[in-house]
JSON list of C-alpha atoms in Angstrom, two decimals:
[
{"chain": "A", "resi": 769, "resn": "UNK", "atom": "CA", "xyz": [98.16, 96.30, 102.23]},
{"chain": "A", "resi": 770, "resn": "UNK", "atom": "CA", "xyz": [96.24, 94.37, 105.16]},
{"chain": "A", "resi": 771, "resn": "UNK", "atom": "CA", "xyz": [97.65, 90.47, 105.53]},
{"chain": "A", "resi": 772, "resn": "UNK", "atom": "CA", "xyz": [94.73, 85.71, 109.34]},
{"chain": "A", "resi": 773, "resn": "UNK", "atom": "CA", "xyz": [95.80, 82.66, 108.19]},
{"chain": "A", "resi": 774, "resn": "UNK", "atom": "CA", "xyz": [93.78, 81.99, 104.78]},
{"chain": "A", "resi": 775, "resn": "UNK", "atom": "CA", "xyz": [94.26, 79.87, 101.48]},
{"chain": "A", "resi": 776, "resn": "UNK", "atom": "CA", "xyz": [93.66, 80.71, 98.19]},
{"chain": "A", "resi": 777, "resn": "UNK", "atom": "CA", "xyz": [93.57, 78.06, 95.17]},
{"chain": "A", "resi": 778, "resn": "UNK", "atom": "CA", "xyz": [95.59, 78.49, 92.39]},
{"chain": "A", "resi": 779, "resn": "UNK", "atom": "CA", "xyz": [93.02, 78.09, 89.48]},
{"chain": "A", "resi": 780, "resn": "UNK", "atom": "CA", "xyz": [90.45, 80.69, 88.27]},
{"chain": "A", "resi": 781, "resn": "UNK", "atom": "CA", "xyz": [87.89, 80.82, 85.20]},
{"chain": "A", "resi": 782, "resn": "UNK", "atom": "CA", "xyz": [89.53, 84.03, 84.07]},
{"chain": "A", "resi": 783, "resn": "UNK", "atom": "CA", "xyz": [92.87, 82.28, 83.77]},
{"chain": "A", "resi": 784, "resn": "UNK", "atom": "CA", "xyz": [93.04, 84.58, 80.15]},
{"chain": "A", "resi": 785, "resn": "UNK", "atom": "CA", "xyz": [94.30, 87.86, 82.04]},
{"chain": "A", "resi": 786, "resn": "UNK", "atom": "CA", "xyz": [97.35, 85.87, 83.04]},
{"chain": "A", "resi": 787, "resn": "UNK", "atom": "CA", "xyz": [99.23, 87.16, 80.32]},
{"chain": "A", "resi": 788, "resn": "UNK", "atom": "CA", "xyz": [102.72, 86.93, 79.66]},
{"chain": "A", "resi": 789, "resn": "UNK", "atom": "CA", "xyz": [104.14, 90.56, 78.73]},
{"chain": "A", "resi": 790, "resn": "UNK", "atom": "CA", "xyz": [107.59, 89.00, 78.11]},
{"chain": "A", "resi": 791, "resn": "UNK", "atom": "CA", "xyz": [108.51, 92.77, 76.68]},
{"chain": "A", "resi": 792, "resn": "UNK", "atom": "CA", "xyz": [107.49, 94.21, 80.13]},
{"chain": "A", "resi": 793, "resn": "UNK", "atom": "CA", "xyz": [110.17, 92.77, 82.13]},
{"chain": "A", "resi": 794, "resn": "UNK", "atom": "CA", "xyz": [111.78, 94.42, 84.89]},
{"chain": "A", "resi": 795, "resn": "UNK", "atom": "CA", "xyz": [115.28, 95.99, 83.89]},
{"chain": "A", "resi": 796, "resn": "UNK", "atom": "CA", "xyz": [117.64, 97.12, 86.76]},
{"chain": "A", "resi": 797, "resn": "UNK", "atom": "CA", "xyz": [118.44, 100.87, 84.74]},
{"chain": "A", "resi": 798, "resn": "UNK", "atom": "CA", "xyz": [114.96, 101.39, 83.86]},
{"chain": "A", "resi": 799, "resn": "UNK", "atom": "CA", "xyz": [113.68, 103.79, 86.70]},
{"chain": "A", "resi": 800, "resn": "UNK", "atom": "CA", "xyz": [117.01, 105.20, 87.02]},
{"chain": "A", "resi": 801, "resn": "UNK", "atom": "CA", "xyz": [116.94, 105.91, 83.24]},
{"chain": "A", "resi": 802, "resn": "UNK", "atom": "CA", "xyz": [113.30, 107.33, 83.26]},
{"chain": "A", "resi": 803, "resn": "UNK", "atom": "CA", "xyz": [114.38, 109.58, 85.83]},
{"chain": "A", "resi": 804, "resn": "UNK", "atom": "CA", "xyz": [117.09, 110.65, 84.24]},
{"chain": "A", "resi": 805, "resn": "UNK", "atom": "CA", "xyz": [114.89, 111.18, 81.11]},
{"chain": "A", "resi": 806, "resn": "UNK", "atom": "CA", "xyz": [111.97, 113.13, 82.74]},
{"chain": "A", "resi": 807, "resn": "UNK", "atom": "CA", "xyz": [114.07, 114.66, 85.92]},
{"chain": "A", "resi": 808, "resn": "UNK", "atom": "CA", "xyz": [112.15, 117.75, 85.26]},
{"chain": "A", "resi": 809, "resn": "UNK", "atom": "CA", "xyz": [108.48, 116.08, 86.04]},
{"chain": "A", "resi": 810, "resn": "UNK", "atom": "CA", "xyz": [108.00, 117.33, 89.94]},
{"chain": "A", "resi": 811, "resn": "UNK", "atom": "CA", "xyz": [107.20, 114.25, 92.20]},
{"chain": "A", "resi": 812, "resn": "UNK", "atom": "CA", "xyz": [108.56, 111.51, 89.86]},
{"chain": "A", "resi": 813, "resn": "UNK", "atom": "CA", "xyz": [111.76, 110.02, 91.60]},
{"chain": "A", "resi": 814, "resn": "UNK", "atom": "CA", "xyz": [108.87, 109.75, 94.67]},
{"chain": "A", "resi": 815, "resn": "UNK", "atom": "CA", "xyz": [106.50, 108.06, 92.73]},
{"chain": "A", "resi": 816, "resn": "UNK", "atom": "CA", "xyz": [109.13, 105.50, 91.25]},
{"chain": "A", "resi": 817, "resn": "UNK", "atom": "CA", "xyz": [110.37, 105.18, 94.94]},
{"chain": "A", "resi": 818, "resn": "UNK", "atom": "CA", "xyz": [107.29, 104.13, 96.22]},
{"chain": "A", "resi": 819, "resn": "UNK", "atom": "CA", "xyz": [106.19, 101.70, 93.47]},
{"chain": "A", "resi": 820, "resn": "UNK", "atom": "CA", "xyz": [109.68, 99.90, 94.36]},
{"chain": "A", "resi": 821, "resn": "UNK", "atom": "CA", "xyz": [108.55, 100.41, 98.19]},
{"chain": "A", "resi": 822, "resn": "UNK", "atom": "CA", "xyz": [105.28, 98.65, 97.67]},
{"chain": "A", "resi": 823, "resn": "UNK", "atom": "CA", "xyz": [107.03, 95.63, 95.90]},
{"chain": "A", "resi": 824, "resn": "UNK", "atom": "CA", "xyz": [109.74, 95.23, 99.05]},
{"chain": "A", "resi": 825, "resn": "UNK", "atom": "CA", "xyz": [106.88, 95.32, 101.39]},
{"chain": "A", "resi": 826, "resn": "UNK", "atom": "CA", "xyz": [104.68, 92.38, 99.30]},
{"chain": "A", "resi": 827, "resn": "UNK", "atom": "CA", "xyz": [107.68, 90.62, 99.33]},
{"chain": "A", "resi": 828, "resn": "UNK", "atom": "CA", "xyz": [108.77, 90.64, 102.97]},
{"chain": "A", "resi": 829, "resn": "UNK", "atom": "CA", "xyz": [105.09, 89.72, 104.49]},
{"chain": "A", "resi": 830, "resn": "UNK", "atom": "CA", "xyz": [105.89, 86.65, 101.90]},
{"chain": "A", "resi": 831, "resn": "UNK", "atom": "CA", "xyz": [109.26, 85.98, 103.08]},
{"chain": "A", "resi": 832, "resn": "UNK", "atom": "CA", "xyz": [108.05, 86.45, 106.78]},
{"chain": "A", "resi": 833, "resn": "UNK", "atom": "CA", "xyz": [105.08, 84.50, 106.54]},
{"chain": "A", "resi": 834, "resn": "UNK", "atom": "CA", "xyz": [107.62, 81.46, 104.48]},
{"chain": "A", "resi": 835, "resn": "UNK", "atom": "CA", "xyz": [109.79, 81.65, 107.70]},
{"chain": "A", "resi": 836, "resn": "UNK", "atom": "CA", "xyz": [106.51, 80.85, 109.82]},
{"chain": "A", "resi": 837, "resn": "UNK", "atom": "CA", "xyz": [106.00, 77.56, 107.88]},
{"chain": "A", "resi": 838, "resn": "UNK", "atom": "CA", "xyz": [103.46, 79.17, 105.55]},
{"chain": "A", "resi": 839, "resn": "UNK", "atom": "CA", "xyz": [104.02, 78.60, 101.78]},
{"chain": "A", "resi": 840, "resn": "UNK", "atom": "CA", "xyz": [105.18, 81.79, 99.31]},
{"chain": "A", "resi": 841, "resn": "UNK", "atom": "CA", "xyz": [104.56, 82.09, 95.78]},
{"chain": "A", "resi": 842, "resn": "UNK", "atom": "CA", "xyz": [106.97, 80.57, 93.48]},
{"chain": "A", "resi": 843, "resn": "UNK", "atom": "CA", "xyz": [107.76, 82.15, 89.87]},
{"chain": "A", "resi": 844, "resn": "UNK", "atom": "CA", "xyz": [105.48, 80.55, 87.94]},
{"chain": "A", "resi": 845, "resn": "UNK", "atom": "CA", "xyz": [102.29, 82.60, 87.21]},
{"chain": "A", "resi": 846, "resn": "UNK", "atom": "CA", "xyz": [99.53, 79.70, 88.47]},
{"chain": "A", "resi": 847, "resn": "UNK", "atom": "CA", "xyz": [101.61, 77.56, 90.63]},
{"chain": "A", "resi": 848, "resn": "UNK", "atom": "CA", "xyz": [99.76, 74.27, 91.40]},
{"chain": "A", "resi": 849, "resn": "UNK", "atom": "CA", "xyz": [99.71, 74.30, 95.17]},
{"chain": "A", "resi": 850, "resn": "UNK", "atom": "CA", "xyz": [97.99, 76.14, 97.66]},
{"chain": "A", "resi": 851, "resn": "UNK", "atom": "CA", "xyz": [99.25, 79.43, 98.59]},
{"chain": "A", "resi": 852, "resn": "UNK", "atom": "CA", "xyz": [98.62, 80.62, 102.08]},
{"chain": "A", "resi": 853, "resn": "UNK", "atom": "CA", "xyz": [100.01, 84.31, 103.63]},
{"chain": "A", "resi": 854, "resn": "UNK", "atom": "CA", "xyz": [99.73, 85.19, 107.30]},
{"chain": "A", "resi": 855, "resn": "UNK", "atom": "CA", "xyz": [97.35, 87.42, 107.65]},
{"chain": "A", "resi": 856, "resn": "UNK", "atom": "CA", "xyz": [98.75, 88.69, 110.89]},
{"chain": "A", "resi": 857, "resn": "UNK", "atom": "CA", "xyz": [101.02, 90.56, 108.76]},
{"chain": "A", "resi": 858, "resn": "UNK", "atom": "CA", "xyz": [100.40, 93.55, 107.49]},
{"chain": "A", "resi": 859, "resn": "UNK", "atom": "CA", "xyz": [101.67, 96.56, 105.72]},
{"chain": "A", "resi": 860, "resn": "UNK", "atom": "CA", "xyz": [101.91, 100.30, 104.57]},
{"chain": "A", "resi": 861, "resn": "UNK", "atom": "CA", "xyz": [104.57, 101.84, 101.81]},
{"chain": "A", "resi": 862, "resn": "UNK", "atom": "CA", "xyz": [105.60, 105.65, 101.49]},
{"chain": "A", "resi": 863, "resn": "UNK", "atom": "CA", "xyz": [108.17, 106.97, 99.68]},
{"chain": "A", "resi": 864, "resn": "UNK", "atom": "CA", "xyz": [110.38, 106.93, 102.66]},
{"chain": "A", "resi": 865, "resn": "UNK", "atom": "CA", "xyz": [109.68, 103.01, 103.08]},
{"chain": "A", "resi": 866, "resn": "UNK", "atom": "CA", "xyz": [107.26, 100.94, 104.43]},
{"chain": "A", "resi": 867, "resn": "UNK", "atom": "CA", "xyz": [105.54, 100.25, 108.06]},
{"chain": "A", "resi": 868, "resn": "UNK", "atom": "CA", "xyz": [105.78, 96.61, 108.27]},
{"chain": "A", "resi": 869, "resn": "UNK", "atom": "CA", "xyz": [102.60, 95.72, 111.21]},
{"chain": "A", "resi": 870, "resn": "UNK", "atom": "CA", "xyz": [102.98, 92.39, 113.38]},
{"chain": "A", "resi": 871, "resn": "UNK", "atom": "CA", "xyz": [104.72, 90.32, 116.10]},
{"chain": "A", "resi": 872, "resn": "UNK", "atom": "CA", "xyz": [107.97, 89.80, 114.41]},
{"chain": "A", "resi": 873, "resn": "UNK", "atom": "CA", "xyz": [111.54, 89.04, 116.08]},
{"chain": "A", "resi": 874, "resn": "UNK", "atom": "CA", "xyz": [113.58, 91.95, 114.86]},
{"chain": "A", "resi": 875, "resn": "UNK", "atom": "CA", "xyz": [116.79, 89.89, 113.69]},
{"chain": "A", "resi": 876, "resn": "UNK", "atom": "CA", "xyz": [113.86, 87.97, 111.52]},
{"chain": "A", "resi": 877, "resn": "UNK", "atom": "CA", "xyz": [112.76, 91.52, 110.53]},
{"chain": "A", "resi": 878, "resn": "UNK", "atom": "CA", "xyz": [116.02, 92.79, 109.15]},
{"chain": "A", "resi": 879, "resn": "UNK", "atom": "CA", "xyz": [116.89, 89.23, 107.63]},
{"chain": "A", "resi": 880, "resn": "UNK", "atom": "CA", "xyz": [113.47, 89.07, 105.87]},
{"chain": "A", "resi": 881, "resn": "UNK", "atom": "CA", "xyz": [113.97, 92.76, 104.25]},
{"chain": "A", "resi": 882, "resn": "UNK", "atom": "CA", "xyz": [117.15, 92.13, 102.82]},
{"chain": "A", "resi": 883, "resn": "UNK", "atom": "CA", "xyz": [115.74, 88.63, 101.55]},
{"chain": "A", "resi": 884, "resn": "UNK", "atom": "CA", "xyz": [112.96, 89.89, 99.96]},
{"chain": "A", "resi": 885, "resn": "UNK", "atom": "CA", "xyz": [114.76, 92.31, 98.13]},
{"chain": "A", "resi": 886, "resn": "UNK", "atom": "CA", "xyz": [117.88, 89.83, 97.23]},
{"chain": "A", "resi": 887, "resn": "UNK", "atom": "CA", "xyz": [114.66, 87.45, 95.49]},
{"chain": "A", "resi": 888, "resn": "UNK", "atom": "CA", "xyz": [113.28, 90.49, 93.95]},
{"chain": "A", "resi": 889, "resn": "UNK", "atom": "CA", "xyz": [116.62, 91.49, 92.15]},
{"chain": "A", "resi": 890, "resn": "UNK", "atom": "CA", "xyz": [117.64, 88.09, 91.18]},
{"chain": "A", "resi": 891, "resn": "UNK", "atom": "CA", "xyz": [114.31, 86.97, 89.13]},
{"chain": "A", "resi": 892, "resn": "UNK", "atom": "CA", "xyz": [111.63, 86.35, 91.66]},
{"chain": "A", "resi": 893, "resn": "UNK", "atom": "CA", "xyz": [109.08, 89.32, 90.50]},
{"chain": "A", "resi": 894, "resn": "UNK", "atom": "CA", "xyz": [106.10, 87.29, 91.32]},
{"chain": "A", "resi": 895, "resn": "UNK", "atom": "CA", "xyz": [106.92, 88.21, 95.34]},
{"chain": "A", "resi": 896, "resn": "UNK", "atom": "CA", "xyz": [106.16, 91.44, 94.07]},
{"chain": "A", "resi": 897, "resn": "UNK", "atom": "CA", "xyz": [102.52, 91.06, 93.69]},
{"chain": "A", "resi": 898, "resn": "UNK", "atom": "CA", "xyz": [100.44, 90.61, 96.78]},
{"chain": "A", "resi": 899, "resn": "UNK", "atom": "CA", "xyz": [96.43, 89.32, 96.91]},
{"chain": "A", "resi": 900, "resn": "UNK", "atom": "CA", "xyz": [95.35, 91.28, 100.09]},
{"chain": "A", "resi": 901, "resn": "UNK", "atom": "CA", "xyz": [96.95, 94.49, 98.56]},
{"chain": "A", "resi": 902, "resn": "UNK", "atom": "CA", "xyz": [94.75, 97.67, 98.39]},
{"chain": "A", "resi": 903, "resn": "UNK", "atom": "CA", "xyz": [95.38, 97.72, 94.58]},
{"chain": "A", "resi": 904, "resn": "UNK", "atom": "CA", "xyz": [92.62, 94.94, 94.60]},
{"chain": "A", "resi": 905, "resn": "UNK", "atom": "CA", "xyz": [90.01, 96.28, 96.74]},
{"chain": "A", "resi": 906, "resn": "UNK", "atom": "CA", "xyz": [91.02, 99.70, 94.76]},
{"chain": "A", "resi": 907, "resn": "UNK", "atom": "CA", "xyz": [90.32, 97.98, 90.81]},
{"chain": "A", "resi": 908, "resn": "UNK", "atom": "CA", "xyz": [86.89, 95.87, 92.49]},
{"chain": "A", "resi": 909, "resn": "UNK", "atom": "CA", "xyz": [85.62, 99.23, 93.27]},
{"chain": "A", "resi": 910, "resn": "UNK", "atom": "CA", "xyz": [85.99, 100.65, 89.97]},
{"chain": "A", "resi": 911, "resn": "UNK", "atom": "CA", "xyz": [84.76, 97.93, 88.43]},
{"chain": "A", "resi": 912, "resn": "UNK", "atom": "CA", "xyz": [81.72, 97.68, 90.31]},
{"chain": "A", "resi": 913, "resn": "UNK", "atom": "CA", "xyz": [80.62, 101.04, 89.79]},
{"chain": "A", "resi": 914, "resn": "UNK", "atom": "CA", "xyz": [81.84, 100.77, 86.12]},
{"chain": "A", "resi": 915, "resn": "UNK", "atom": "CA", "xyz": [79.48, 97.70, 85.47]},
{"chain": "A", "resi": 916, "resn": "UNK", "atom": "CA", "xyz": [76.72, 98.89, 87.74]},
{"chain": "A", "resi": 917, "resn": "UNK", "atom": "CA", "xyz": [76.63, 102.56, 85.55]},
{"chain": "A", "resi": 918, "resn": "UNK", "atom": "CA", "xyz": [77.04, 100.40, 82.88]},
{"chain": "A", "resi": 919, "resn": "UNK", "atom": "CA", "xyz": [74.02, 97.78, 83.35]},
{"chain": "A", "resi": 920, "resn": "UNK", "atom": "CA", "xyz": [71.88, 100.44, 84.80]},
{"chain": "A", "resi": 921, "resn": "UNK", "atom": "CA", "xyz": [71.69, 102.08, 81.12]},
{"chain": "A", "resi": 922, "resn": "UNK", "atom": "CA", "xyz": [71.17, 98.70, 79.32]},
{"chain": "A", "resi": 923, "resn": "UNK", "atom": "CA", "xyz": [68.77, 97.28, 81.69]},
{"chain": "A", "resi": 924, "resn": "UNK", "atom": "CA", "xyz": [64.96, 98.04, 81.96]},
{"chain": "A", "resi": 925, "resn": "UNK", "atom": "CA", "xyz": [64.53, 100.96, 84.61]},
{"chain": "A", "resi": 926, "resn": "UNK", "atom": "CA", "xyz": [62.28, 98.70, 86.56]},
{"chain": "A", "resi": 927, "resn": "UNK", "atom": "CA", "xyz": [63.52, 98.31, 90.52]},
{"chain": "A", "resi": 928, "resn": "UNK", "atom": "CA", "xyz": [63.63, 94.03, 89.81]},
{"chain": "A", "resi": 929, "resn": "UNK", "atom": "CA", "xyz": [65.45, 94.82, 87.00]},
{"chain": "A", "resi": 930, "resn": "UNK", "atom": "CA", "xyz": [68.10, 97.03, 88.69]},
{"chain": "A", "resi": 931, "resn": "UNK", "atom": "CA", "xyz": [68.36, 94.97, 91.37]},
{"chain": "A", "resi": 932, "resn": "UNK", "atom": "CA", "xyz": [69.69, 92.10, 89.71]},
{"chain": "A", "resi": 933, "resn": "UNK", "atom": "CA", "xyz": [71.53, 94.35, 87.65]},
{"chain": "A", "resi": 934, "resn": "UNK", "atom": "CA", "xyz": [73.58, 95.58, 90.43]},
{"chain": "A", "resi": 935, "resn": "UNK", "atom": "CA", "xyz": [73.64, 92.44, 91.99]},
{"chain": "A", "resi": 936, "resn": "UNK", "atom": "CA", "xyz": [75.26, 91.17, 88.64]},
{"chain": "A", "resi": 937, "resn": "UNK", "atom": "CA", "xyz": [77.56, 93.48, 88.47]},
{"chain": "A", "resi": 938, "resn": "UNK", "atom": "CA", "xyz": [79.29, 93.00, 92.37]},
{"chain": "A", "resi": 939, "resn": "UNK", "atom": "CA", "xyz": [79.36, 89.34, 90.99]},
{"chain": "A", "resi": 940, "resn": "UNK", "atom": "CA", "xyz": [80.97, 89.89, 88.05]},
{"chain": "A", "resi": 941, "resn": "UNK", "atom": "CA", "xyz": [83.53, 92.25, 89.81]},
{"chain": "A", "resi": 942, "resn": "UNK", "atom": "CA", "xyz": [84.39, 89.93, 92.70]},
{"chain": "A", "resi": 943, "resn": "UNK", "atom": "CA", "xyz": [85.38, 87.84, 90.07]},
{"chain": "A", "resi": 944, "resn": "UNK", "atom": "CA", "xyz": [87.40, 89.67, 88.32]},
{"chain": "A", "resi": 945, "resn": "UNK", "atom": "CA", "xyz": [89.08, 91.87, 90.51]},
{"chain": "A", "resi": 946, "resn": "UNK", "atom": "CA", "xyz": [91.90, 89.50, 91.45]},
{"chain": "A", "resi": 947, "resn": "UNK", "atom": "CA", "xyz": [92.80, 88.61, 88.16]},
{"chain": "A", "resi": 948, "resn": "UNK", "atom": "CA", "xyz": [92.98, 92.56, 87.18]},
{"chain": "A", "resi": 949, "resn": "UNK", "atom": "CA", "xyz": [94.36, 93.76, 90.16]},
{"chain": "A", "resi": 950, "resn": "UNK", "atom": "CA", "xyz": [97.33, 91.63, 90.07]},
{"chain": "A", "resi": 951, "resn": "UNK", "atom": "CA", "xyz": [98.29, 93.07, 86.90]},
{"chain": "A", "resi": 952, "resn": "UNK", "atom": "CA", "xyz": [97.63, 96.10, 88.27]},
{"chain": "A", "resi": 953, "resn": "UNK", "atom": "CA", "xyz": [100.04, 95.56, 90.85]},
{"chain": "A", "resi": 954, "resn": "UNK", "atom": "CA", "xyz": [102.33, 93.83, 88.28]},
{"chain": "A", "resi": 955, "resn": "UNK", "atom": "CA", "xyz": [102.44, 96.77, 86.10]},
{"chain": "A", "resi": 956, "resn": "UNK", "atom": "CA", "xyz": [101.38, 99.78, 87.79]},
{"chain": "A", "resi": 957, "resn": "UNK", "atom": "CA", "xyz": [101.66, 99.70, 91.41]},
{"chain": "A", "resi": 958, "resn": "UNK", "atom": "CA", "xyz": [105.14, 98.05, 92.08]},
{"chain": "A", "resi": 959, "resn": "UNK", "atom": "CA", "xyz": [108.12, 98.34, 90.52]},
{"chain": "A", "resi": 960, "resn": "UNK", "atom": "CA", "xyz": [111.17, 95.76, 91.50]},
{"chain": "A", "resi": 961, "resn": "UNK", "atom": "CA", "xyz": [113.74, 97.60, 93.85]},
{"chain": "A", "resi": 962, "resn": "UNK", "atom": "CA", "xyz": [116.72, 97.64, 91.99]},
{"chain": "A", "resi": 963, "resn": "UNK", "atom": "CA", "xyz": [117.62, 101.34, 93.16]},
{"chain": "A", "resi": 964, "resn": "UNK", "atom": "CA", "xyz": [116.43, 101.36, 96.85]},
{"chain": "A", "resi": 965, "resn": "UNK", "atom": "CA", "xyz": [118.96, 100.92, 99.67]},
{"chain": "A", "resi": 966, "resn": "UNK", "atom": "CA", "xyz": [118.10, 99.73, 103.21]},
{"chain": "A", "resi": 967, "resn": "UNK", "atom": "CA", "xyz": [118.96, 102.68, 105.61]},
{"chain": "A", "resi": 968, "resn": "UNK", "atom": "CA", "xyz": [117.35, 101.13, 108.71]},
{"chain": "A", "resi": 969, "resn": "UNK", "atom": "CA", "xyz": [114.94, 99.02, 110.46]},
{"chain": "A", "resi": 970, "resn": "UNK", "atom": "CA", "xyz": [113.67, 100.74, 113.68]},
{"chain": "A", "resi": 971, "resn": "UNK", "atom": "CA", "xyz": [110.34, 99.67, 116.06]},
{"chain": "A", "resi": 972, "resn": "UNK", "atom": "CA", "xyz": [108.04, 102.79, 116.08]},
{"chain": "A", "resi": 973, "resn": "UNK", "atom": "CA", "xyz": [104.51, 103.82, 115.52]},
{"chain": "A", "resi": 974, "resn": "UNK", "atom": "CA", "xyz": [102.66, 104.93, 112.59]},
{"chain": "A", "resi": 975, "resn": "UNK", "atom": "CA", "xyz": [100.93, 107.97, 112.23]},
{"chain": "A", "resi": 976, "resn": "UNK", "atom": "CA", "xyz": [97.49, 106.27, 114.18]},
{"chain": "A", "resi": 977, "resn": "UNK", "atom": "CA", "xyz": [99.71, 105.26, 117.14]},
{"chain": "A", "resi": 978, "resn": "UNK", "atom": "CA", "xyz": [99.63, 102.10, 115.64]},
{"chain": "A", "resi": 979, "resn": "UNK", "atom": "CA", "xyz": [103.13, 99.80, 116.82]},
{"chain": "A", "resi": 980, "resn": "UNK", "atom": "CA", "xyz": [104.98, 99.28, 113.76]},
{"chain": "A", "resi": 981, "resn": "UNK", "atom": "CA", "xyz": [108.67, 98.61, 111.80]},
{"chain": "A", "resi": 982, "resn": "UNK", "atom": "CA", "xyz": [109.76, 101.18, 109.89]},
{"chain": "A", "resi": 983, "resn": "UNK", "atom": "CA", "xyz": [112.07, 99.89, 106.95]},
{"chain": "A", "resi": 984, "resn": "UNK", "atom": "CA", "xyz": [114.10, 103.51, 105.62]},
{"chain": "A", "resi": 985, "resn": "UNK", "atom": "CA", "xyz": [115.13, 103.31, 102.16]},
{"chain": "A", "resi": 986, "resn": "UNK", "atom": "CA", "xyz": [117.37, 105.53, 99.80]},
{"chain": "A", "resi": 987, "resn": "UNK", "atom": "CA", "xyz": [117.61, 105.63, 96.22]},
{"chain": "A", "resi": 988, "resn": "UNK", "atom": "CA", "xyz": [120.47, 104.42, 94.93]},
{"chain": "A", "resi": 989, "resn": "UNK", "atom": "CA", "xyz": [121.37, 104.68, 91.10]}
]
């Protein structure tokens, strides 16, 4: 995920991907029990790990940017205010934990973490879901080239044509995209950390030489 300061409205005309998959809810044995299930699958307590990664760094670069005056999202799915993030803030998940990229006091580091994770547990799944996440960019990619395959066979073959064509189809995906990829996110991508345990916080660099926090994580059943 990549987080300057920006706002972002709270109403879309595509409001009818909000849906409410009540039956989806996070429950705090479900990865453990999947795992437990399909233990034999190579790779899968990593891949649960880092979906419940991903969702403790969306939620700290909301609970850090809250503690900088800046407004996080509440549980509702449209909340009527403005949201704003600090885009200053920035991050990167592994299975390990997350690189957490900014200027950030580290006693505001550590207390943000084990926030963010405290909110996550107790109900507050929406912290989970982040709009400058690479998810997003990720789905508007896809469905550009998905509508522009797509309009390039309906369409005339004529270069006019085409053109608007295309340009129809970055439209339509710009639009989209934020709707889709936050259930992607929601559903796919992050998974609320009810088995990871906070090992450490330490100051280090990334694997560009970038300055960075590290936030180690175990699994815990």
């Amino acid at each position: 995920m990549n987080t300057s300061a920006s706002a972002k409205g709270s109403s879309s005309p595509f409001d009818f991907f909000d849906f409410d998959f009540d039956f989806l809810a996070p429950q705090p044995t479900q990865d453990a029990d999947l795992l437990g299930q399909l233990s034999f699958i190579p790779g899968l307590k990593e891949i649960l790990m880092l979906r419940q990664v991903h969702a403790l760094e969306h939620a700290t670069v909301w609970v850090l940017s809250a503690s900088n005056n800046v407004q996080v999202p509440t549980r509702t799915p449209r909340p009527s205010h403005f949201q704003v993030d600090n885009e200053l803030l920035g991050g990167l998940s592994t299975e390990r934990g997350f690189y957490l990229y900014g200027e950030v006091n580290v006693s505001d580091m550590r207390r943000a973490v084990t926030l963010a994770q405290h909110r996550l547990t107790n109900g507050e799944w929406d912290l989970a879901v982040h709009p400058r996440c690479g998810t997003n960019m990720s789905v508007a990619m896809l469905l550009t080239a998905g509508l522009a395959v797509g309009i390039h066979l309906v369409l005339p073959r004529g270069p006019i044509e085409q053109l608007i064509g295309l340009g129809l189809a970055a439209t339509t995906a710009a639009e989209l995209a934020p709707d889709i990829g936050a259930l992607a996110q929601r559903y796919l991508t992050t998974s609320i950390p009810f088995n990871l345990e906070i090992e450490n916080i330490i100051r280090t660099r990334d694997l560009w030489g970038r300055q960075a926090y590290f936030v180690q994580v175990q699994w815990r059943e």
